[in-house]
C-alpha positions as a printed Julia matrix, in Angstrom:
107×3 Matrix{Float64}:
 -33.16  -35.23  54.4
 -34.25  -36.69  57.73
 -37.23  -39.12  57.74
 -40.66  -37.64  57.88
 -41.85  -38.32  61.35
 -44.09  -36.1   63.64
 -41.81  -36.48  66.28
 -38.73  -35.91  64.52
 -37.16  -32.71  65.9
 -34.26  -32.49  63.13
 -36.95  -32.62  60.53
 -39.39  -30.09  62.28
 -36.44  -27.67  62.77
 -35.72  -27.84  59.0
 -38.94  -27.29  57.91
 -39.32  -24.21  60.27
 -36.16  -22.9   59.09
 -37.36  -23.12  55.65
 -40.69  -21.63  56.08
 -39.19  -18.61  58.13
 -36.72  -18.02  55.46
 -39.48  -18.12  52.8
 -41.61  -15.41  54.64
 -41.62  -11.95  54.04
 -39.39  -10.21  56.66
 -41.99   -7.38  57.48
 -44.7   -10.03  57.62
 -42.71  -12.03  59.95
 -41.63   -9.18  62.45
 -45.44   -7.89  62.43
 -46.48  -11.45  63.34
 -43.97  -11.93  66.06
 -44.81   -8.46  67.65
 -48.7    -9.26  67.42
 -47.99  -12.42  69.49
 -46.4   -10.71  72.05
 -49.0    -8.03  72.16
 -52.07  -10.39  72.15
 -50.13  -12.61  74.92
 -50.09   -9.64  77.22
 -53.85   -9.3   76.8
 -55.15  -12.77  76.5
 -54.57  -15.78  78.52
 -55.03  -18.11  75.76
 -54.34  -17.39  72.01
 -54.51  -19.13  68.62
 -53.03  -18.35  65.31
 -56.35  -17.0   64.13
 -55.7   -14.14  66.71
 -52.62  -13.37  64.85
 -54.11  -13.54  61.54
 -56.79  -10.99  62.81
 -54.32   -8.79  64.25
 -52.54   -8.68  60.67
 -55.44   -8.36  58.53
 -55.56   -4.59  58.26
 -51.61   -4.14  58.02
 -50.03   -4.2   54.53
 -47.94   -7.11  54.99
 -48.32  -10.59  53.56
 -46.14  -13.69  53.14
 -46.1   -16.36  50.34
 -46.1   -19.09  52.86
 -48.7   -18.97  55.52
 -46.78  -21.91  57.14
 -44.21  -19.52  58.55
 -47.03  -18.79  61.27
 -45.57  -21.96  62.86
 -42.14  -20.38  63.14
 -43.61  -17.29  64.65
 -45.32  -19.39  67.65
 -42.39  -21.48  68.06
 -39.97  -18.55  68.52
 -42.44  -17.07  70.85
 -42.22  -20.38  72.75
 -38.54  -20.58  72.67
 -38.58  -16.86  73.98
 -41.03  -17.99  76.89
 -44.15  -15.81  75.83
 -46.43  -18.55  75.24
 -46.55  -22.35  75.55
 -48.26  -24.93  73.78
 -51.42  -26.54  75.51
 -53.1   -29.71  74.7
 -56.23  -27.97  73.43
 -57.51  -26.98  69.98
 -60.31  -25.24  68.47
 -61.72  -24.76  65.12
 -60.49  -22.0   63.08
 -62.52  -19.09  62.29
 -60.67  -18.27  59.0
 -62.42  -19.47  55.81
 -59.16  -20.36  54.4
 -58.75  -22.87  57.03
 -61.73  -25.01  56.22
 -62.72  -25.28  59.92
 -59.58  -27.24  60.89
 -58.38  -27.39  64.38
 -55.68  -24.97  65.38
 -53.58  -25.31  68.49
 -54.28  -23.21  71.61
 -51.18  -21.38  73.16
 -51.12  -20.13  76.84
 -49.6   -16.79  77.53
 -46.61  -16.82  79.85
 -46.57  -12.94  80.11
 -50.15  -11.98  80.99
C-alpha cells in the first residue's frame, strides 16, 4: 500500500476507487446526476448541495466518503473544478467542518 501522504496521487486514487466500489450503485448514479444538474444552476457548489438534492430520494450508501469520488469524477469530466475556498457544512453529521467549494464549468 502506498505511503499515506496528502499529495500522494497514487494513494488518493486507491482510496477513491475503494470508496466508489463500496458505494451503492443507484446512490452513486443519483449523486453524479445531482452534481451535473446543480452545476448547471449554480456557479459554486459544495457536497452539501448534493446531499440536499439526495435527501428525498430513496437512495443511500454505506460509505459517505464515496461523495469524494462523485466530485472527482465530475472534475475529471470538466463539469466542475475545485477552488481554494471552503465553507462550514450545514449538515449536522459534519459537525461544522469545512467543505470545499467547487466552481461550475457548465453554467
